[in-house]
Coordinates of C-alpha atoms and ligand atoms in Angstrom, one line a residue:
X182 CA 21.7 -12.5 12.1
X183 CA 20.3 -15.4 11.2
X184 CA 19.4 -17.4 7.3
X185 CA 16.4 -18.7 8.2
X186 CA 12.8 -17.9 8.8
X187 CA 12.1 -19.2 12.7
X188 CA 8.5 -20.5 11.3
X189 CA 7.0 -22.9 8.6
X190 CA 3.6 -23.3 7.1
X191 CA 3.0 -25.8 9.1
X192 CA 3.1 -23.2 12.3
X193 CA -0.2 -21.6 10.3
X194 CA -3.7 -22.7 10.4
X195 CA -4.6 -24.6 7.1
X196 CA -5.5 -22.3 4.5
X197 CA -3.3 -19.3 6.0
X198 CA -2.2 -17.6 2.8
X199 CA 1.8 -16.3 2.5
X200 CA 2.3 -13.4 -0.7
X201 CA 4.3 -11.1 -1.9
X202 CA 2.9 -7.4 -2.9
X203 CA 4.3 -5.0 -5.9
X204 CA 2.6 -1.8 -7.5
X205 CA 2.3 -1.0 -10.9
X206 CA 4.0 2.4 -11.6
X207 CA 6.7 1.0 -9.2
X208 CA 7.9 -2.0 -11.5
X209 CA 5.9 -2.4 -14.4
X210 CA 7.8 0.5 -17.0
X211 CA 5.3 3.2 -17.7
X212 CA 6.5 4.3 -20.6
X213 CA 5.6 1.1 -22.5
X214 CA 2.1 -0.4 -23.5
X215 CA 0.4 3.0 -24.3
X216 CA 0.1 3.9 -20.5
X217 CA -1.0 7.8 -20.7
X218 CA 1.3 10.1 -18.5
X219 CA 0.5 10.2 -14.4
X220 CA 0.6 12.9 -12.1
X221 CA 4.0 11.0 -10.6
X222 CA 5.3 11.5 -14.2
X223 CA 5.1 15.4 -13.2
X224 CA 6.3 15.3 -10.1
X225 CA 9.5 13.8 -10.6
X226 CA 10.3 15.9 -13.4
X227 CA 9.7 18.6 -11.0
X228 CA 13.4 19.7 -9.9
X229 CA 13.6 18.3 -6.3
X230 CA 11.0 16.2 -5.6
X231 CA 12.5 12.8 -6.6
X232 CA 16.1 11.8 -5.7
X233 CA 17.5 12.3 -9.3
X234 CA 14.2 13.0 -10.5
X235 CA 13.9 9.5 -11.2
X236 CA 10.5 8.1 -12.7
X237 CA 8.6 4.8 -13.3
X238 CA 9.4 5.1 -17.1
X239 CA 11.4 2.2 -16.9
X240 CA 11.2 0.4 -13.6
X241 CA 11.7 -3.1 -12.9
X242 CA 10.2 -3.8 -16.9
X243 CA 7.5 -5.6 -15.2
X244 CA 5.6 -5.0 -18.6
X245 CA 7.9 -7.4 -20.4
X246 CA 9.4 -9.3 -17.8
X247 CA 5.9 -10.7 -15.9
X248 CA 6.5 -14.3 -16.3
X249 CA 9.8 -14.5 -15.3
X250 CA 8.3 -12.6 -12.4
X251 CA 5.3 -15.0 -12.0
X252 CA 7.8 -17.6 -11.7
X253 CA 10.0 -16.6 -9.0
X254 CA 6.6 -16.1 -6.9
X255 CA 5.1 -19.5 -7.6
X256 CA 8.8 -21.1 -7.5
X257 CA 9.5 -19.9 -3.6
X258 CA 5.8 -21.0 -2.9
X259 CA 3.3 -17.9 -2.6
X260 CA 0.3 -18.3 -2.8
X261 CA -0.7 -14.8 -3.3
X262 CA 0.6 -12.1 -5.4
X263 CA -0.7 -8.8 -4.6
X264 CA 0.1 -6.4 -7.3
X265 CA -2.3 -3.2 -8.6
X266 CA -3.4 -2.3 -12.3
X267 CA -2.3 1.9 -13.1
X268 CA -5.4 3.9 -13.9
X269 CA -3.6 5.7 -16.8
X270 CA -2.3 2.2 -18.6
X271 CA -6.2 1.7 -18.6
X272 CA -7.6 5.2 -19.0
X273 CA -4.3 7.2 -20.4
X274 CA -7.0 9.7 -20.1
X275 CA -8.3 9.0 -16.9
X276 CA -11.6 8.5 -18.4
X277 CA -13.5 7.9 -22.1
X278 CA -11.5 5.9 -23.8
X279 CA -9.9 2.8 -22.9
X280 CA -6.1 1.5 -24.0
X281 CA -6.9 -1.6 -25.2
X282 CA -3.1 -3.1 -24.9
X283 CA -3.5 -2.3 -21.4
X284 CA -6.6 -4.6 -20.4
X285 CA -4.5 -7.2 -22.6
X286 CA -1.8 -6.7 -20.6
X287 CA -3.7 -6.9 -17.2
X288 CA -5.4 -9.9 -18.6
X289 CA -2.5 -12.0 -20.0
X290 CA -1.4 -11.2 -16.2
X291 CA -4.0 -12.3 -13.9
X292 CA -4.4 -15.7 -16.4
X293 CA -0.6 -15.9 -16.1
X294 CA -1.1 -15.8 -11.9
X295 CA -3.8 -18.4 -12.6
X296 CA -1.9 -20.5 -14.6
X297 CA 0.8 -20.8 -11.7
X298 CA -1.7 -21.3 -9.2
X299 CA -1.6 -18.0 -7.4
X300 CA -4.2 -16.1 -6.0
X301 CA -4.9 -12.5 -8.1
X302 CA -5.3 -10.1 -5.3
X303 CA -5.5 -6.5 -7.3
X304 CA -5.3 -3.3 -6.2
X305 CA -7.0 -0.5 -8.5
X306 CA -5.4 2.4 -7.4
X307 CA -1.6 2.8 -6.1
X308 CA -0.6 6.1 -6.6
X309 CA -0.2 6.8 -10.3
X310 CA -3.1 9.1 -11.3
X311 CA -3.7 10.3 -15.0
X312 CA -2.3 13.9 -15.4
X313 CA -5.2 14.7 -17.0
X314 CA -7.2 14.0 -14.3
X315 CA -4.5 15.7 -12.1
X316 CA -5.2 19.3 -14.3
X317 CA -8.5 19.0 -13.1
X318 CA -7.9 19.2 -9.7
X319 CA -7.5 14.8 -8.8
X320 CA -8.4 13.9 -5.5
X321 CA -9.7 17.5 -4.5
X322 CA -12.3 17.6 -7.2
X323 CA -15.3 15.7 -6.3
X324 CA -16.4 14.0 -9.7
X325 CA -13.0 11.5 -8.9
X326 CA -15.3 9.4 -7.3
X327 CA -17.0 8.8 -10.8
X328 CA -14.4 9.3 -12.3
X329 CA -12.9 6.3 -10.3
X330 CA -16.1 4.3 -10.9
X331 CA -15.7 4.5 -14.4
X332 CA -12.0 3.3 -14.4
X333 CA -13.3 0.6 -11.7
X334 CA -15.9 -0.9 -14.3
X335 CA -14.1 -0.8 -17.5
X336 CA -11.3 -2.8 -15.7
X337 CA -13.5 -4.9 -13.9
X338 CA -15.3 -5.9 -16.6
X339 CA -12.7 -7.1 -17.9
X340 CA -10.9 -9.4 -15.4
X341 CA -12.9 -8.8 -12.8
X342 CA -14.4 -12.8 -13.1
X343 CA -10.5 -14.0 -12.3
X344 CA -9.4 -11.9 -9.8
X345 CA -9.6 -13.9 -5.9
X346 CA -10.0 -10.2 -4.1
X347 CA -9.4 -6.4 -4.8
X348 CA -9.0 -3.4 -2.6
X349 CA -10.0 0.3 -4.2
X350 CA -7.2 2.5 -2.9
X351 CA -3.7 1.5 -1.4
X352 CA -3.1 3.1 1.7
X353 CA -5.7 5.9 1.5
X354 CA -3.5 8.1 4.4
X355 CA -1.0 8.4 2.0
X356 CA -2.9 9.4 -1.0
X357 CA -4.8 12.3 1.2
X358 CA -2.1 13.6 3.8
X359 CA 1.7 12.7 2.9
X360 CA 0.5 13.9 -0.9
X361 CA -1.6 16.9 -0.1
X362 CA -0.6 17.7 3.8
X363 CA 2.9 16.9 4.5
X364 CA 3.2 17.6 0.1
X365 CA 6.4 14.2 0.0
X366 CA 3.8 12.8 -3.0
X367 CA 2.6 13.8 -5.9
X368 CA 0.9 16.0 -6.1
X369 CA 3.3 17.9 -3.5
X370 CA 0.4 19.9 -2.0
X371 CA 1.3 21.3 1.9
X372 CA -2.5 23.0 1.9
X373 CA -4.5 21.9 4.9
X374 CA -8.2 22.3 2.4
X375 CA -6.8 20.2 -0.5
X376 CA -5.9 17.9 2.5
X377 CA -9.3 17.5 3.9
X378 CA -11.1 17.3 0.4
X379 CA -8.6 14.6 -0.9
X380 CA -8.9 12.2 1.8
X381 CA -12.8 12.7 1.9
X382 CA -12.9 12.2 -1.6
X383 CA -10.5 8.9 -1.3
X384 CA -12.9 7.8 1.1
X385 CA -15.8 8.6 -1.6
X386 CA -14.3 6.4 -4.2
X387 CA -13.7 3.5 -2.1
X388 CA -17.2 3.4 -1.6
X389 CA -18.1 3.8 -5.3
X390 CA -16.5 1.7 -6.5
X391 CA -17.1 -1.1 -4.2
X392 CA -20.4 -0.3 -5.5
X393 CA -19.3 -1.0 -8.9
X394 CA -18.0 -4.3 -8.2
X395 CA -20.9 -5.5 -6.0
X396 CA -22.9 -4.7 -8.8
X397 CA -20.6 -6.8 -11.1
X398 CA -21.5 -9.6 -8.7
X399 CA -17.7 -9.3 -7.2
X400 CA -17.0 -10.7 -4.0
X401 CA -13.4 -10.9 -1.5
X402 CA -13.7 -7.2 -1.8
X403 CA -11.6 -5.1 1.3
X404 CA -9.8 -2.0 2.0
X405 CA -5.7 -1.9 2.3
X406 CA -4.8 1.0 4.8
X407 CA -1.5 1.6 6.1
X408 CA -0.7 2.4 10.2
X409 CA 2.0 4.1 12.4
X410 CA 2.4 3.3 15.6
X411 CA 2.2 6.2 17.4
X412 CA 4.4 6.7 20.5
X413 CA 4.5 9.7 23.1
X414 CA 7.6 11.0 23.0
X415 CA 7.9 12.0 26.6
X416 CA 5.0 11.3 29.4
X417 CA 4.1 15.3 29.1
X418 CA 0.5 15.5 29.2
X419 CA 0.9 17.3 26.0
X420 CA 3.0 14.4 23.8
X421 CA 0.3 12.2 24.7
X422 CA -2.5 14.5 23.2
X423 CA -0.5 14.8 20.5
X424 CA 0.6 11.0 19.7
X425 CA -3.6 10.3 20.3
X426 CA -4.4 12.9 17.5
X427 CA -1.4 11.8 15.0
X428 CA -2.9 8.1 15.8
X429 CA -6.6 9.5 15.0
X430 CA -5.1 11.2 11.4
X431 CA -2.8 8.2 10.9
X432 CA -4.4 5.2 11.6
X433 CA -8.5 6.0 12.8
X434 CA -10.0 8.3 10.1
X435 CA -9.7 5.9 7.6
X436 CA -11.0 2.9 9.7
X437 CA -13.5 4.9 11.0
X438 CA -15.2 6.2 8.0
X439 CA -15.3 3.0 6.3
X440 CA -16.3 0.6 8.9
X441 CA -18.1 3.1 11.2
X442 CA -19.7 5.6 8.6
X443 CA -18.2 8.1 11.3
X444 CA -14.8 10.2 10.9
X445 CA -13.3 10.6 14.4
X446 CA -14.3 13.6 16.3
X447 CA -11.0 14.8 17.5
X448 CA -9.8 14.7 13.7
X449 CA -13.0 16.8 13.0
X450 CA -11.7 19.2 15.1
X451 CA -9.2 20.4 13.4
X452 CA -9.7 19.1 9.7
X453 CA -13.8 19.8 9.9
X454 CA -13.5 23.6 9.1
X455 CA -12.2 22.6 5.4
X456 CA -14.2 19.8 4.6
X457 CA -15.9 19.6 1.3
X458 CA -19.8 21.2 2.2
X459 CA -22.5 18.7 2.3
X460 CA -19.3 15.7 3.4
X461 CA -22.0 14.0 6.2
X462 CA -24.3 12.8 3.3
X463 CA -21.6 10.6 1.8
X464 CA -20.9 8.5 4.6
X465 CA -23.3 6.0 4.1
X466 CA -21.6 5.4 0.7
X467 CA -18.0 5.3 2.0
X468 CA -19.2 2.7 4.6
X469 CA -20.1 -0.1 2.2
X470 CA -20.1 -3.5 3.9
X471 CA -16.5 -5.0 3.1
X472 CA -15.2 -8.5 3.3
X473 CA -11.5 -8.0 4.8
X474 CA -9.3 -5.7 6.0
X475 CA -5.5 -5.2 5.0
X476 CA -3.2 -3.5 7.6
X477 CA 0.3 -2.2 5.9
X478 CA 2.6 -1.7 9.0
X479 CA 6.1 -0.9 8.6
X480 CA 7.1 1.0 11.8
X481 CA 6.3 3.7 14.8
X482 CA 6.7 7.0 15.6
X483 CA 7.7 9.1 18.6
X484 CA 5.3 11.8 18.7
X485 CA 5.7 15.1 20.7
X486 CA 3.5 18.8 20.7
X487 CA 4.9 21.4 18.4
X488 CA 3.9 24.4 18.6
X489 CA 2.1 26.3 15.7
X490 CA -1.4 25.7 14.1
X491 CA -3.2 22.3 14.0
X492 CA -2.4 19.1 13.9
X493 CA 0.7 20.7 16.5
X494 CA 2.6 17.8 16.0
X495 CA 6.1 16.8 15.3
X496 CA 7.8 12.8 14.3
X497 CA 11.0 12.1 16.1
X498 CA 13.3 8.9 16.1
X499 CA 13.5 6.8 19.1
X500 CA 16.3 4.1 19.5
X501 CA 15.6 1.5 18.1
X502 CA 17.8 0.1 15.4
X503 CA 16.4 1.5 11.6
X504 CA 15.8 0.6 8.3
X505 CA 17.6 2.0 4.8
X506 CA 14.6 4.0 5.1
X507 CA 15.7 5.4 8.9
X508 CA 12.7 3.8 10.1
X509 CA 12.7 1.8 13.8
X510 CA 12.4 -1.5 13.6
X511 CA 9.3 -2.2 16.0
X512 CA 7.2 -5.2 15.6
X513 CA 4.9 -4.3 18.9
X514 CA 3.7 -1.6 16.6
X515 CA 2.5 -4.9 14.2
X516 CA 0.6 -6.6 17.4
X517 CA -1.2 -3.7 18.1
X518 CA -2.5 -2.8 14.9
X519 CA -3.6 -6.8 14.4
X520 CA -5.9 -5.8 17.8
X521 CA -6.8 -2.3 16.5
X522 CA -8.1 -3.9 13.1
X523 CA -9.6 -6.5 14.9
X524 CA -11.7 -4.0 16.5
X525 CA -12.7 -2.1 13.3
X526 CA -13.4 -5.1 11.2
X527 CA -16.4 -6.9 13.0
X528 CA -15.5 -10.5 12.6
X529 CA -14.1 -10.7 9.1
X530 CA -10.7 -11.8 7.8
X531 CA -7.4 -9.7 8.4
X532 CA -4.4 -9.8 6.2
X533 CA -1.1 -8.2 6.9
X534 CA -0.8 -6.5 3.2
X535 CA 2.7 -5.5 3.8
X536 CA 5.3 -5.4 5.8
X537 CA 9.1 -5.9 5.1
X538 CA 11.8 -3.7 4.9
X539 CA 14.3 -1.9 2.4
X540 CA 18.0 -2.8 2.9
X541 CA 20.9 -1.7 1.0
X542 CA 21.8 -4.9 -0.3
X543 CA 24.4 -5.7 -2.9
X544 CA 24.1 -9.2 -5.1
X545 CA 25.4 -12.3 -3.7
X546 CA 25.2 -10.5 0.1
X547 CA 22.9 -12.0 2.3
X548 CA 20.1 -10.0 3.6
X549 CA 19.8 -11.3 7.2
X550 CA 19.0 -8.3 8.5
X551 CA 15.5 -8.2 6.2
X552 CA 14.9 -12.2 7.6
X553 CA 15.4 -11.1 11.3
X554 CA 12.6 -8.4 10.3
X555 CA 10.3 -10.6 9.3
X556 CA 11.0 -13.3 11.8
X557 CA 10.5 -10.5 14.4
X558 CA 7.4 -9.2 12.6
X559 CA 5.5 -12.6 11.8
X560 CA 6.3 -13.8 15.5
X561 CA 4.5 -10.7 16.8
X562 CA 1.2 -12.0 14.1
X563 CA 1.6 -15.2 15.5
X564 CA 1.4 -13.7 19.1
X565 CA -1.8 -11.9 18.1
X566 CA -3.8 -15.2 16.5
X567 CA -3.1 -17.2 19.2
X568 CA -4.7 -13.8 21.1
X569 CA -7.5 -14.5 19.2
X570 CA -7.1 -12.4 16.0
X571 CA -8.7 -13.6 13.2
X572 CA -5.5 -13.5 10.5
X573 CA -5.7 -15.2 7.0
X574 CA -2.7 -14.1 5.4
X575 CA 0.7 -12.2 5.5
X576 CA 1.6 -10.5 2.8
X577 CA 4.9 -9.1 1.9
X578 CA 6.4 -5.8 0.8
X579 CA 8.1 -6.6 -2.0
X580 CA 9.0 -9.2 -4.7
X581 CA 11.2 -6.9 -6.6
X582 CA 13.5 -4.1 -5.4
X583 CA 11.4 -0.8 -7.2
X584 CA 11.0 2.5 -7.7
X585 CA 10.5 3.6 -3.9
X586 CA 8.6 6.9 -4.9
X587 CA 10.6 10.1 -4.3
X588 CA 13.5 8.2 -2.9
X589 CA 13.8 6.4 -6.0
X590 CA 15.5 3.4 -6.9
X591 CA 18.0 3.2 -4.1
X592 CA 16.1 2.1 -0.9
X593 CA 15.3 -1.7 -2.0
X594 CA 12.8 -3.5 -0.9
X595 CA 12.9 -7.3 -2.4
X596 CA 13.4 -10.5 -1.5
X597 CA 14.4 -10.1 -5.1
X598 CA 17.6 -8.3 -6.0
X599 CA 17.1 -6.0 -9.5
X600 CA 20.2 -4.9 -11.2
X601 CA 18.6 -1.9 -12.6
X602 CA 21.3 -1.6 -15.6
X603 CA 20.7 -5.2 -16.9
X604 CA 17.2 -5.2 -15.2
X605 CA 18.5 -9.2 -14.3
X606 CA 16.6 -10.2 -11.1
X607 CA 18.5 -12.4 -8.7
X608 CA 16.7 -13.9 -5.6
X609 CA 18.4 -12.5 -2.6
X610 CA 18.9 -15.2 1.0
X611 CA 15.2 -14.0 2.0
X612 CA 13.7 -15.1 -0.6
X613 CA 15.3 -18.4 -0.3
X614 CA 14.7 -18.7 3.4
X615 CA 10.8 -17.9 2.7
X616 CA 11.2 -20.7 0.2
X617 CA 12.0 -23.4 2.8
X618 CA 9.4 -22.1 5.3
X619 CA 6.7 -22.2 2.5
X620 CA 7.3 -25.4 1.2
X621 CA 4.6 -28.3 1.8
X622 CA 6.0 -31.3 3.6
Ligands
IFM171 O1 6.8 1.2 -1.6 C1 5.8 1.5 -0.7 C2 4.5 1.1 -1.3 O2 4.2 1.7 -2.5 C3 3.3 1.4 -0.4 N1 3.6 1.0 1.0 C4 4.9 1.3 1.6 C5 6.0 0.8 0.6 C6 7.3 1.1 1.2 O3 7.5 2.5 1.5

C-alpha cells in the first residue's frame, strides 16, 4: 500500500476538473432547517430495513457545518464540489409551498462554493423524496414528472444563475430497480409493475425538468447514471445471456432512453408487459439534448442464469479483493464504461461522478487501501483519454464519511474521517495524498 496518488494535475489536460461528490439526506441533518419528512424517513423506521434503523436526522450536520466543509474541499484543491439540494428541505410538501430557510440555506451554500472558488455542480434529486409525495404513489404515479418540474423551477429560480452544472436524478437505476425491484431502497418495493412505471417515470422527469431549466436559460446541464460491470459467470451460453440482459437493465436502459429516445429491446421484453400505457409518446421528452454525461462506477458483477421468472438472473462474487462494502475491486470495469459512455454521448464531455470506496477506517490510520483504489481507478481513465475518450473531470465519492443508506453509518466513504459522536471531521492520508497531486506547481 502506498501514501501517494501515482498522478498529478499536471498528468491532465488543462482544464481537467478534480471534485469531490456528497448528497444531501446523507450529510446535511434532516431534521434541521424545516426539511419536511422523506420517504427514507419511513423506511428506516421500518423495523429492518436500515442497520439500526438509522436515519439522516442527524448526519454529518452538513446544515451547520458547510463552511468548515467548504474549506477542507477548497484547502486539498478541488475544484468541484458535487453535492445535491433534498426535494423535501425545498418542498417539505413535495409541492405548493416552499421552505424558505431552505432556499437560504442552498443559497448561502452555492455563494459559499463561489466564494472559495469551487465549481457548484448540483444534483436535484438524490434519493430523499417527500413522504407526502411517497403516499401518493412517488415514482409510480405519473404526475411526479410535474411534480418534479415544479420543485425543479422553484429551486432553480433561485440559484439556478450560480450554479456551473446540474444533473436531474442521481443514478436513475437505483431510484427505479434497487428501490422498487430488488425493494434494498426506499420505498422497499419487490413488484416487477411499480418497477417498470418508476424507472419510466424517472426517465420522464429528467426530461421535464431539463425542460425547465432550458427554459430558465440554464446551460452545463447532464445526466449522472451509475454502471456495473457485468461479467459472465461461467462461459455457459446461458451466463452470457444473462450478464448481456443485467448489462441492458443495469447500465443501457437509462443511456438509451435518454440519448437514443429508445429503451433497449431485450429490456422490453421482459419489462414491456408492465409499462405505464401510452410510455412510447414520452420518449421524445426524456431524450432532451444534454450537455455531459456522468458515469458512477464502483465495481462488477459475475452474472449467471437463475432459474424462475424474468430477469432470471443472479450476482455472484468473483475473486477479486473487496471493499467494506464486499464489492471487487475492478477498475477494467471503469475503462469500459469511459468507452460505453463514449458511445452514448455523441461527442460531449464525460465526467467520472463518482468513484471511491468505503473502508473501515479508524482516525489517525492511514487509508492506503482507498489511495491504491483510486490510483488503480484514475490510471484506468487515464488509459481511456489517451484512447481517445473525451474526459473533463473525475469526481469523487465522498468528502465526508455519511449515512450510506440502509447500511448506515458504518461503511465510510471519505477522504474525510467523521467522528459521528463529536461530529469533528479529520482529513484521513487520502485526502492528503489528493492534496499534493492537486496542487499547482
Ligand atoms: O453513497 C452512495 C451514493 O449515495 C450514490 N452512489 C453510490 C454511493 C456509495 O454506495
Amino acid at each position: 500500500m502506498t501514501d501517494k496518488m501515482n498522478f498529478t494535475r499536471a498528468d491532465f489536460p488543462p482544464g481537467f476538473a478534480f471534485g469531490v461528490a456528497t448528497s444531501a439526506y446523507q450529510i446535511e441533518g434532516h431534521a434541521q432547517g424545516g426539511a419536511g419528512r422523506t420517504h427514507w424517513d419511513d423506511f428506516a423506521a421500518t423495523p429492518g430495513n436500515v442497520v439500526r434503523a438509522e436515519n439522516g436526522a442527524r448526519a454529518c450536520d452538513h446544515y451547520t457545518r458547510w463552511p468548515e466543509d467548504l474549506d477542507l474541499i477548497r484547502d486539498a484543491g478541488f475544484d468541484i464540489y458535487r453535492f445535491s439540494a433534498s426535494w423535501a428541505r425545498v418542498m417539505p410538501e413535495g409541492r405548493g409551498a416552499v421552505n424558505a430557510a431552505g432556499l437560504d440555506f442552498y443559497e448561502r451554500l452555492v455563494d459559499g462554493m463561489l466564494a472559495r472558488g469551487l465549481k457548484p455542480a448540483l444534483t436535484l434529486y438524490h434519493w430523499e423524496l417527500p413522504s407526502p409525495l411517497a403516499d401518493l404513489g412517488g415514482w409510480r404515479n405519473r404526475d411526479i414528472a410535474s411534480w418534479f418540474a415544479e420543485y425543479t423551477e422553484a429551486l432553480c429560480r433561485r440559484i439556478g444563475d450560480r450554479l456551473w452544472s446540474v444533473a436531474p436524478v442521481n443514478e436513475p437505476w437505483c431510484v427505479g430497480w434497487l428501490s422498487h425491484f430488488l425493494g434494498q431502497h426506499a420505498p422497499g418495493l419487490r413488484d416487477i409493475r411499480a418497477t417498470a412505471h418508476a424507472m419510466h417515470h424517472v426517465g420522464l422527469a429528467h426530461g421535464r425538468a431539463i425542460q425547465v431549466m432550458r427554459g430558465l436559460g440554464m446551460g452545463n446541464l447532464g445526466a449522472v447514471c451509475n454502471f456495473e460491470y457485468a461479467l459472465p459467470r461461467t462461459d455457459s451460453p446461458a451466463d452470457h445471456a444473462a450478464a448481456r440482459l443485467y448489462d441492458g437493465i443495469y447500465n443501457r436502459l437509462f443511456l438509451g432512453a435518454m440519448f437514443r429516445g429508445q429503451y433497449p429491446a431485450d429490456v422490453l421484453d421482459g419489462l414491456g408487459p408492465h409499462m405505464p400505457k401510452g410510455w412510447e409518446a414520452d420518449m421524445a421528452t426524456i431524450a432532451q439534448p444534454l450537455d455531459w454525461l456522468g458515469v458512477n462506477y464502483y465495481t462488477c458483477k459475475r452474472i449467471a442464469h437463475a432459474p424462475g421468472p424474468w430477469p432470471a438472473v443472479s450476482e455472484h462474487l468473483g475473486d477479486l479483493p473487496q471493499t467494506q462494502m464486499g464489492w471487487e475491486i475492478c477498475p477494467e470495469g471503469l475503462h469500459h464504461f469511459l468507452h460505453f459512455a463514449q458511445s452514448y454521448a455523441n461527442g460531449l464531455p464525460i465526467y467520472v461522478t463518482e468513484n471511491g470506496m468505503a473502508n473501515p477506517d479508524q482516525p489517525g490510520q492511514p487509508d492506503g487501501a482507498r489511495i491504491d483504489y483510486l490510483n488503480q481507478h484514475i490510471a484506468a481513465a487515464r488509459r481511456a483519454m489517451a484512447e481517445g475518450v473525451r474526459l473533463e473531470g473525475y469526481i469523487i465519492w465522498s468528502l465526508l464519511d455519511n449515512y450510506e443508506w440502509s447500511l448506515g453509518y458504518e461503511k465510510r466513504f471519505g477522504l474525510v474521517h467523521v467522528d459521528f459522536e463529536s461530529l469533528q471531521r479529520q482529513p484521513k492520508a487520502s485526502y492528503h495524498a489528493l492534496k499534493a497531486a492537486l496542487a499547482r506547481s
